[in-house]
XYZ file of C-alpha atoms in Angstrom:
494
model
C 61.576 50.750 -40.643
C 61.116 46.900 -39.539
C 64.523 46.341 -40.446
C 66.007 49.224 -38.286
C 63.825 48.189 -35.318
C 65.094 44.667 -35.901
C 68.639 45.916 -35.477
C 68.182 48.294 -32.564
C 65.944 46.628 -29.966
C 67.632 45.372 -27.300
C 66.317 42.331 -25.888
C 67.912 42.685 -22.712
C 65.706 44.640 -19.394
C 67.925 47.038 -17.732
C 70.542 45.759 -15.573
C 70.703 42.336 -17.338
C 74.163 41.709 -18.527
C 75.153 41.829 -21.975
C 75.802 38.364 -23.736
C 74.155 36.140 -20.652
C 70.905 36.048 -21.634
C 68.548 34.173 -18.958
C 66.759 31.046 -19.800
C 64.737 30.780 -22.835
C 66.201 33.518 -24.670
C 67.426 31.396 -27.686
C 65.180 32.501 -30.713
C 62.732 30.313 -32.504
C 64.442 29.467 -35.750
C 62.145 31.650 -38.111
C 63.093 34.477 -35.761
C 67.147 33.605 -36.333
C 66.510 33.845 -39.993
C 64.567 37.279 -39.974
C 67.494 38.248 -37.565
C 70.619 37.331 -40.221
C 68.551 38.596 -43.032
C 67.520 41.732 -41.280
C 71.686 42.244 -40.456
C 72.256 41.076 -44.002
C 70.418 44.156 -45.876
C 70.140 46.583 -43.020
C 73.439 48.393 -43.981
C 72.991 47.697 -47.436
C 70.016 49.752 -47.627
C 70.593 52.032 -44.950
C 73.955 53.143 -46.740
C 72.935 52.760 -50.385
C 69.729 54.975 -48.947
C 72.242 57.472 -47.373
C 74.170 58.300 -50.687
C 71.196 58.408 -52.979
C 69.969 61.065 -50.173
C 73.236 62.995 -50.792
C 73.422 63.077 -54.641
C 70.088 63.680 -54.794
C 70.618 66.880 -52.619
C 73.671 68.115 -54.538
C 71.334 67.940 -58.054
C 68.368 69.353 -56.609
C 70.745 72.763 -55.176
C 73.566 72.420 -58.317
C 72.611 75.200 -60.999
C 71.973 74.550 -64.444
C 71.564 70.385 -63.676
C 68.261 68.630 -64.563
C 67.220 66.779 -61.326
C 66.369 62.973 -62.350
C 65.498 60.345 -60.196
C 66.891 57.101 -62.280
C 69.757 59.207 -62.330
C 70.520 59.437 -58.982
C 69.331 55.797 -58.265
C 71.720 55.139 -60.522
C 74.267 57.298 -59.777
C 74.035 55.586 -55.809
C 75.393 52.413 -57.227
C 78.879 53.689 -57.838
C 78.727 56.536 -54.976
C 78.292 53.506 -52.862
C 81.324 51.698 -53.987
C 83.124 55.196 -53.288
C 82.145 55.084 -49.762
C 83.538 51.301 -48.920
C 87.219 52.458 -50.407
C 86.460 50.885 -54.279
C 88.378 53.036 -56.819
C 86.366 54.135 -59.644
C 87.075 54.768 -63.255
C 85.619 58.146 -64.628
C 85.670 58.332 -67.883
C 88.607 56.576 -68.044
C 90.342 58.530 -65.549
C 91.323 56.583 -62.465
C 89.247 58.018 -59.206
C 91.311 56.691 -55.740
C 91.348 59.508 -53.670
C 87.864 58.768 -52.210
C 86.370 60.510 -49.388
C 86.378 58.835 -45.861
C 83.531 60.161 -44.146
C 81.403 57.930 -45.495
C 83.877 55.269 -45.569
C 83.830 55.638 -41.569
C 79.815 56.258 -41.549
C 79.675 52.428 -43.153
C 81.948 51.204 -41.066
C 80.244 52.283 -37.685
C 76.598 51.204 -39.231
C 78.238 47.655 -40.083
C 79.612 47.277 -36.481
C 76.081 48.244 -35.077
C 74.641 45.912 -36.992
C 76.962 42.986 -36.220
C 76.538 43.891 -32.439
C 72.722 44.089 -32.283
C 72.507 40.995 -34.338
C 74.981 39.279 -31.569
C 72.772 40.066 -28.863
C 69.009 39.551 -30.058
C 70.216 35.922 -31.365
C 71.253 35.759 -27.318
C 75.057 34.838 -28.561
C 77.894 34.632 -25.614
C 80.862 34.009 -27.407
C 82.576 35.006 -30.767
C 82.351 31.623 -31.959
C 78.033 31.624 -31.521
C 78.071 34.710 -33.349
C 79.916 33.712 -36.783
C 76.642 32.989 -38.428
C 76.511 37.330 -37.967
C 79.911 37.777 -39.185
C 79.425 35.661 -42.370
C 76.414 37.100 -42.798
C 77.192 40.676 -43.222
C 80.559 39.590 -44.889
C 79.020 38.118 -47.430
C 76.341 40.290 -48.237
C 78.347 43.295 -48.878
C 80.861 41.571 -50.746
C 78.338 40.178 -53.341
C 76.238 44.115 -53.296
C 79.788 45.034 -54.179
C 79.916 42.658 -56.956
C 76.533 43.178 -58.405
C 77.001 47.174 -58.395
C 79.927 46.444 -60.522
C 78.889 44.694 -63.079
C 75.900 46.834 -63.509
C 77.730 49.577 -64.100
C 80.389 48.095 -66.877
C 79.570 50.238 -70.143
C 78.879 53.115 -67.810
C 81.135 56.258 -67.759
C 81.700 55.501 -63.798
C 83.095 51.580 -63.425
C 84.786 49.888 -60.965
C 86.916 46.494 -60.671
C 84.283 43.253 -60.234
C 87.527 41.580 -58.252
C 87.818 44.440 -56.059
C 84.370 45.514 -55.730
C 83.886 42.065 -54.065
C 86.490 41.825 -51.991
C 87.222 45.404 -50.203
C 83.289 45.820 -49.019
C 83.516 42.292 -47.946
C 87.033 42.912 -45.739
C 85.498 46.157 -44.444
C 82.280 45.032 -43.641
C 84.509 41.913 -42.161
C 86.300 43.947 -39.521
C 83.421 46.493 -38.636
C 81.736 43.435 -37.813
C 84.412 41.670 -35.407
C 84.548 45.069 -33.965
C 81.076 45.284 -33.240
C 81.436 41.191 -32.198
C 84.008 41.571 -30.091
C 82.035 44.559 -28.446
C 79.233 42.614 -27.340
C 80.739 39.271 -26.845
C 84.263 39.344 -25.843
C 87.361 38.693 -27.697
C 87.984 35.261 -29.700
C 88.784 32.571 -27.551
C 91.892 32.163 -29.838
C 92.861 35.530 -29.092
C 91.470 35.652 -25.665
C 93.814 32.734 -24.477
C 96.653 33.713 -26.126
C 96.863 37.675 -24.912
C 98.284 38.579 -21.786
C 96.774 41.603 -20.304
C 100.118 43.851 -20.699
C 99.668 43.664 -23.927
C 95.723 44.349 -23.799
C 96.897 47.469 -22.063
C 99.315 48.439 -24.653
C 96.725 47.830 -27.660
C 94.392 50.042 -25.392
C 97.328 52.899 -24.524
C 97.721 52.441 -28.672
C 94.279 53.482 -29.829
C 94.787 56.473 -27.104
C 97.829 57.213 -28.544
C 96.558 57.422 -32.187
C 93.363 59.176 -31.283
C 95.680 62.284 -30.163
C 97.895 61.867 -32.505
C 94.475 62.141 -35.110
C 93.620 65.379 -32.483
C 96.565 67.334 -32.833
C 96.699 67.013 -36.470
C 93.029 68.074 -36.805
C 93.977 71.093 -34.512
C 97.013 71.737 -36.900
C 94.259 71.573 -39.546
C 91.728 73.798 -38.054
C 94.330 76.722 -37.262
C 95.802 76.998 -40.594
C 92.364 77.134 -42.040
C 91.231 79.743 -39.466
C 94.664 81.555 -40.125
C 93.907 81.433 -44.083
C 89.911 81.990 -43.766
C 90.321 84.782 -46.683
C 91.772 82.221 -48.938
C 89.133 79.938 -47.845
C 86.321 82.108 -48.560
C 87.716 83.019 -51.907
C 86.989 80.025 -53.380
C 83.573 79.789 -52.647
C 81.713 80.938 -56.047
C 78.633 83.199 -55.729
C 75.541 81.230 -55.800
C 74.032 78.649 -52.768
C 74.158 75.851 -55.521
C 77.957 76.088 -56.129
C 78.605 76.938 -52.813
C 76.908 74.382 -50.774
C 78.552 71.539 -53.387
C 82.036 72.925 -52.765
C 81.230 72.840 -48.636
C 79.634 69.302 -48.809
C 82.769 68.147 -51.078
C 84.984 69.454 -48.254
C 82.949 68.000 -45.558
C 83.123 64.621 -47.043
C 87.003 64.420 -47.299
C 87.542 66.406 -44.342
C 89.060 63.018 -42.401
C 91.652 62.845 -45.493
C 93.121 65.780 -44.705
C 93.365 65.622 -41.247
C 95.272 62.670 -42.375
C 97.457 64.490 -44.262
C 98.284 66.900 -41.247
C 98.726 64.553 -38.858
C 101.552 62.908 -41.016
C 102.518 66.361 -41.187
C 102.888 67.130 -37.510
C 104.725 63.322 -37.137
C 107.810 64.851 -39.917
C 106.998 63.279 -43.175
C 104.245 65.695 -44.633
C 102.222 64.978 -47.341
C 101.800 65.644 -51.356
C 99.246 66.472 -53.655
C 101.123 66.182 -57.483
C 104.262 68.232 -57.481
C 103.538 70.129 -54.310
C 105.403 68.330 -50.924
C 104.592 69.860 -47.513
C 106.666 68.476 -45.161
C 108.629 69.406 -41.592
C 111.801 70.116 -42.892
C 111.104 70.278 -46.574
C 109.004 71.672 -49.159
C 108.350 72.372 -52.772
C 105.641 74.662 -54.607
C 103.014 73.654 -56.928
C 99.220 74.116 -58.059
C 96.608 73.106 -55.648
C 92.540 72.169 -56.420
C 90.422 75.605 -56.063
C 88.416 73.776 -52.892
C 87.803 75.398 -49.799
C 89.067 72.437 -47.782
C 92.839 73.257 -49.314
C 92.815 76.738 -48.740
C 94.736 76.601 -45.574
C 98.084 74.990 -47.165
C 100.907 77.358 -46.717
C 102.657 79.018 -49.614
C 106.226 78.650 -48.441
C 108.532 77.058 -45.871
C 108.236 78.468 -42.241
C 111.328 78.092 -39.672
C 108.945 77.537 -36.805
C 107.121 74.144 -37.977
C 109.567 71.998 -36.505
C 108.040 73.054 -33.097
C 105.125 71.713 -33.814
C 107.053 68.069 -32.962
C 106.181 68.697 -29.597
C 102.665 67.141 -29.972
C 103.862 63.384 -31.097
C 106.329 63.548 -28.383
C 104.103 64.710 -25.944
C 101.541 61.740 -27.222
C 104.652 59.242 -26.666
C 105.107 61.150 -22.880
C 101.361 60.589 -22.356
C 101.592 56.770 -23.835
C 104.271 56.388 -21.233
C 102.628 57.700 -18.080
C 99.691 55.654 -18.821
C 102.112 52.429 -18.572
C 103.917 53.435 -15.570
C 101.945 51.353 -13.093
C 101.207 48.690 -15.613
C 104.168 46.304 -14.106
C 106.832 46.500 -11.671
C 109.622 45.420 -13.759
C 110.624 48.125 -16.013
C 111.544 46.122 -19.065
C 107.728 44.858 -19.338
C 106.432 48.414 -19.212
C 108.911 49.205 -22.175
C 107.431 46.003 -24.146
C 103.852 47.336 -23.392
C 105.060 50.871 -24.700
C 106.177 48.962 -28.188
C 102.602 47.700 -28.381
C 101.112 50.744 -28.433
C 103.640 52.227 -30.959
C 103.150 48.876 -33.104
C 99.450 49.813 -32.781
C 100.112 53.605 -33.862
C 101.897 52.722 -36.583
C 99.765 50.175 -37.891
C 96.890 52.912 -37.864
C 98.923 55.487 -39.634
C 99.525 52.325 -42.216
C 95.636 52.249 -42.924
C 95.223 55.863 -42.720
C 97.391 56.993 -44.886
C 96.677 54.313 -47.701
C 93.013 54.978 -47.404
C 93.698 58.766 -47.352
C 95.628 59.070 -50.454
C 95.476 57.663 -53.576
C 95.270 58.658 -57.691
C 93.324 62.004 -59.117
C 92.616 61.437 -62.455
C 95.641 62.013 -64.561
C 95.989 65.721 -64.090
C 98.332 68.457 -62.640
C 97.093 67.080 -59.167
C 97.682 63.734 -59.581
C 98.240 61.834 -57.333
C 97.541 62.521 -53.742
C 99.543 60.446 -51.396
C 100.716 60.359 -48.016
C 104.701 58.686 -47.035
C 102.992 55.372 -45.519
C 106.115 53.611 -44.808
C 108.138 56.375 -43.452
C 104.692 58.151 -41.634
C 104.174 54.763 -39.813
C 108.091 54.556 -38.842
C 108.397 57.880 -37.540
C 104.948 57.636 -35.632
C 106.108 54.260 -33.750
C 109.208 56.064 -32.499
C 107.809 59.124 -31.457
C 105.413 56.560 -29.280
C 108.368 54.577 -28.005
C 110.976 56.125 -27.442
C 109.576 59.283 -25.518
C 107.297 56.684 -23.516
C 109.822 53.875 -22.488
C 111.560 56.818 -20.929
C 108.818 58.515 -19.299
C 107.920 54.487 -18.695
C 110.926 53.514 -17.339
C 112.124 56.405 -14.577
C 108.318 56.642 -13.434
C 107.382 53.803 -12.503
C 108.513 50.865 -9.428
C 111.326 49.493 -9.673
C 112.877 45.934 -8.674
C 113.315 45.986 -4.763
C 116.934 45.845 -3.405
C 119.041 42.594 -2.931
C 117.516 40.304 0.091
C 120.332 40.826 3.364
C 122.949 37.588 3.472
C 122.349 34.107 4.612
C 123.927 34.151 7.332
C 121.967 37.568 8.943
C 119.099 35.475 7.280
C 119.499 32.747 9.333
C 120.044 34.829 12.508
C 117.282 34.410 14.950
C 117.014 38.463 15.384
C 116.073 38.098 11.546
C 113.471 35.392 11.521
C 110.894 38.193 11.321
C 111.282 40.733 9.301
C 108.356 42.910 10.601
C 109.293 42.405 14.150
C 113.148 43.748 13.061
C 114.792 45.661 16.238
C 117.896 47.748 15.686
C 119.542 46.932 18.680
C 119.109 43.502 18.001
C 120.332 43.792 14.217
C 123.466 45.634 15.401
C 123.987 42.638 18.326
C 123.411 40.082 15.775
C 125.996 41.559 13.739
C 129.002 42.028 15.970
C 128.134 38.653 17.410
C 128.562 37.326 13.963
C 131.709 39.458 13.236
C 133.710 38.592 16.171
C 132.795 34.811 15.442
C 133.984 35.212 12.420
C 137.523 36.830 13.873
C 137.928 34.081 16.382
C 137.229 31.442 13.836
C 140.302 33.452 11.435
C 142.717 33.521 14.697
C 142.525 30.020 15.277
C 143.180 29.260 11.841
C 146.095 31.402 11.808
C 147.350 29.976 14.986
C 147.459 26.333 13.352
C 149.512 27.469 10.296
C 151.983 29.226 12.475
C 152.413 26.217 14.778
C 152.378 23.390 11.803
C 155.167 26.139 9.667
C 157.411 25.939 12.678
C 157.087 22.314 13.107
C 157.632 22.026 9.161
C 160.885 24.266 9.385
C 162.470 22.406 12.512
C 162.225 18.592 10.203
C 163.790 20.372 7.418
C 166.603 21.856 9.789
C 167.643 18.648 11.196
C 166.969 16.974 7.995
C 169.707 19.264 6.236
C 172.193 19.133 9.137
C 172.018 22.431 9.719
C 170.567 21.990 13.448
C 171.657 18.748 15.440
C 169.660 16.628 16.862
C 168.930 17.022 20.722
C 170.199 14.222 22.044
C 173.916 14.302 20.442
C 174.680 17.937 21.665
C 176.930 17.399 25.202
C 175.501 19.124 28.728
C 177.406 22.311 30.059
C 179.739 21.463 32.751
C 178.330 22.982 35.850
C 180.522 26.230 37.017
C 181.723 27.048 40.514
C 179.250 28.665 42.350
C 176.382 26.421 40.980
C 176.285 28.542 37.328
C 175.641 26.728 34.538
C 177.182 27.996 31.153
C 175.683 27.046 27.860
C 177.817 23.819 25.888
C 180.384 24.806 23.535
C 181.147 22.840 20.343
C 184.877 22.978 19.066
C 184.380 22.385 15.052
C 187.686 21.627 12.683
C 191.434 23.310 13.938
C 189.790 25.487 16.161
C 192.046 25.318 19.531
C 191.372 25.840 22.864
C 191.885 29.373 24.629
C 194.951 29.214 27.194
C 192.397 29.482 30.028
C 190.876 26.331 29.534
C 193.982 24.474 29.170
C-alpha cells in the first residue's frame, strides 16, 4: 500500500500547473531513490498481484481442480509473461495467441507509473525524467528474464531472449506515453514537428479509435444476432461456465481486432476457416462463447458494411478542413493520420494473432500487411477529398500593375466603383492614343521608305528634272507632258 500511495499522490495543490513545480520542490535524494524504486516494482507487483488474483479465482470456481497456493504463485510467473505479449511453450505446443486485456491493463499501469514518478521527482522536461524511463525499462525487462529462467524444466516456458526484451519495449513505450503526458514531448521531437502534422497524428488516433468502434459494434451485433449459439456453449455448472466467460473476456480486444480488419476488407482466419469481405471458406471453430457469433456462410450484404472506414476517412477529413488554407497541406496532414492508422492496425493485428498449439485451429492470424494498406486508404483517400473541396482555398490573382499603381487603387479598403471604372477607361484610352501614335510613325517613315526606293529604281524622277506646264490661255495651267521614245506629237500641237 506504500508503494501505491507513492505512485498516486500528487504533489501538486490544485491549480498549480503540471511539470512547473514552485521553488523547493526538488526531492531530497533518499526521497528520489524511494521514488525510482517505488516506480521500479510498483507494476511489477501490482500486475504479477493481478494475475495470481485471476488464476487463483478460476481454481477456486473450476470443478474437480485441487486449489493450491504454490501453484498459483507459480502458475503467475508465466501468466505474467502472457500478459506483456511473451509466447509460451505448453507442453511443447507453441502458445502466441495471447489475450490482450491484460496486455493493455499493463500497459496503462506502466504509463501511470512513469507519469506519477515524472511529477513527484518535480521533472519539466523529457530529458529530467529518463532516470523514470530507465527505471521501469529495466525493471521489467530483467522480471521478464528471471520468470523465464525459473520456469525452464517446467511444462509452461518461455524464450529468456524474448522474455527480456518484449516487457522491456512495452514497459518502454507505456512509459514515454505516460512521460510525454506529464512533461511534454522530447525536445528532439518537439523541435522537429510542425503542428500540421501534430494535428494529423491527433486526427490519426481519432481515426483508429472509430475504426476500433465500428468493428466492436460489428462484433457485438453478430454476437447478439447468434446469442443461441452463444449460449450453447456454455456447459452446465458455474465452474465451467464462469472459466469459459472470463476466457472470453480476456481476449475480447483480439477479436474486435479481428472484426475491425473485417469491416476494413481483408477479414481474418482462425486455421482453415477465412472470413473476409468478399471471400470466405468453412472450417472448425474453438467451442468458446466469444466465437459463437462467426457466420456460417458468405452473405451478399457485407460489402455494405464498407461504409464505416469510409465514413472514418470522411470524418478524418472534416476534422482537417480548417487545419491550413492551402489545400495540398491539408491532404499531407490527411496522410499522417492514415500513416498513423495503419501503423496501429500493424501492432494490432500482430499482437492479435498469432500460433494455437499445433491443432485444427492453428494458427490465428490477421492479413497485417494488406489490413494496414487497405486501412491507410480508406483514411486518405475519402479524407483528402472531403479535405480538399471543404476547406479555403488560395485567394484569386492580385489585379495588374498598372491598376496597382493607379492612385484610385492605393487603398484597397477605401475602393470606389466609380473611381475603378474612371481609372480604367483613363488607362484604356491612354493606352489607344499611345497605339495611334505609334501607328502614325510607321505609316509616315513606310512612305518615306517607298519614295527613296522609287527614285532610287528610276521608276519616279526626281523633282527637279521634270519641266513646268506651259501656262494656257486664259491663265489655266495644264499638267507637263513627257514625250518618251518615237512617240510623235498630235497634229494640234504642231
Amino acid at each position: 500500500m506504500r508503494i501505491m500511495e507513492l505512485l498516486t499522490d500528487d504533489p501538486h495543490p490544485p491549480g498549480e500547473a503540471v511539470g512547473e513545480p514552485g521553488p523547493g520542490a526538488e526531492p531530497a535524494p533518499g526521497s528520489r531513490l524511494r521514488v525510482l524504486l517505488a516506480a521500479a516494482l510498483g507494476p511489477l507487483v501490482t500486475g504479477y498481484a493481478a494475475v495470481a488474483t485471476v488464476l487463483a479465482l478460476v481454481a477456486l470456481t473450476a470443478g474437480r481442480t485441487a486449489f493450491s497456493g504454490t501453484g498459483v504463485l507459480l502458475a503467475a510467473g508465466p501468466g505474467w509473461l502472457a500478459a506483456h505479449q511473451v509466447r509460451l511453450g505448453i507442453g511443447g505446443h507453441p502458445l502466441g495467441v495471447l489475450p490482450l486485456l491484460p496486455t493493455l491493463g499493463v500497459v496503462a499501469l506502466a504509463a501511470r507509473t512513469a507519469s506519477g514518478a515524472a511529477r513527484r521527482l518535480g521533472c519539466r522536461s523529457f530529458r529530467e525524467a529518463r532516470p523514470v524511463l530507465i527505471t521501469i525499462t529495466g525493471a521489467h525487462a530483467v522480471f521478464g528474464l528471471v520468470v523465464a529462467l525459473c520456469a525452464q524444466g517446467s511444462p509452461v516456458t518461455a524464450d529468456p531472449a524474448v522474455a527480456f526484451a518484449v516487457p522491456g519495449l512495452l514497459a518502454a513505450a507505456a512509459a514515454c506515453a505516460g512521460i510525454t503526458r506529464s512533461c511534454g514531448l522530447p525536445d528532439a521531437v518537439a523541435d522537429r514537428i510542425d503542428p500540421l502534422a501534430l494535428r494529423g497524428l491527433r486526427v490519426g488516433a481519432m481515426s483508429l479509435a472509430i475504426l476500433v468502434a465500428g468493428g466492436a459494434a460489428v462484433f457485438t451485433v453478430a454476437t447478439g444476432l447468434s446469442w443461441a449459439t452463444v449460449s450453447g456453449t456454455y456447459e452446465p455448472g458455474f465452474g465451467t461456465s464462469s472459466g469459459l466467460f472470463l476466457l472470453s473476456l480476456l481476449y475480447l480486444p483480439n477479436a474486435v481486432t479481428a472484426a475491425l480488419s473485417f469491416v476494413t476488407g481483408p477479414g481474418f482466419s482462425i486455421g482453415p476457416l477465412t472470413v473476409g469481405m468478399f471471400g470466405y471458406r468453412g472450417g472448425a471453430v474453438p467451442a468458446v462463447p466469444l466465437l459463437g457469433g462467426l457466420p456460417g456462410h458468405h452473405a451478399a450484404w457485407w460489402p455494405a458494411l464498407l461504409v464505416l472506414p469510409a465514413a472514418a476517412g470522411a470524418l478524418a477529413g472534416w476534422s482537417l478542413r480548417k487545419a491550413d488554407a492551402d489545400p495540398a497541406q491539408r491532404i499531407r496532414a490527411v496522410a499522417v493520420a492514415g500513416a498513423v492508422v495503419a501503423l496501429g492496425c500493424v501492432v494490432l493485428g500482430t499482437l492479435a494473432g498469432g500460433r494455437l498449439g499445433d491443432g485444427p485451429f492453428d494458427p490465428v492470424s490477421v492479413p497485417v500487411g494488406v489490413a494496414s494498406i487497405v486501412a491507410f486508404c480508406w483514411i486518405v483517400i475519402p479524407g483528402s477529398f472531403v479535405a480538399f473541396f471543404t476547406g479555403e482555398h488560395e485567394p484569386p490573382a492580385p489585379p495588374p500593375e498598372a491598376l496597382e499603381d493607379n492612385e484610385a487603387f492605393q487603398d484597397a479598403d477605401d475602393i470606389d466603383t466609380e473611381e475603378a471604372s474612371e481609372a480604367v477607361e483613363e488607362l484604356e484610352a491612354a493606352e489607344a492614343a499611345e497605339e495611334s501614335e505609334e501607328d502614325e510613325e510607321i505609316s509616315a517613315e513606310d512612305a518615306e521608305f517607298e519614295a527613296e526606293a522609287d527614285a532610287e529604281l528610276g521608276l519616279v524622277e526626281p523633282a527637279e528634272d521634270v519641266p513646268e506646264a506651259a501656262p494656257e490661255p486664259g491663265g489655266a495651267v495644264t499638267g507637263g507632258t513627257e514625250t518618251c521614245g518615237d512617240v510623235e506629237p498630235d497634229e494640234g500641237d504642231r
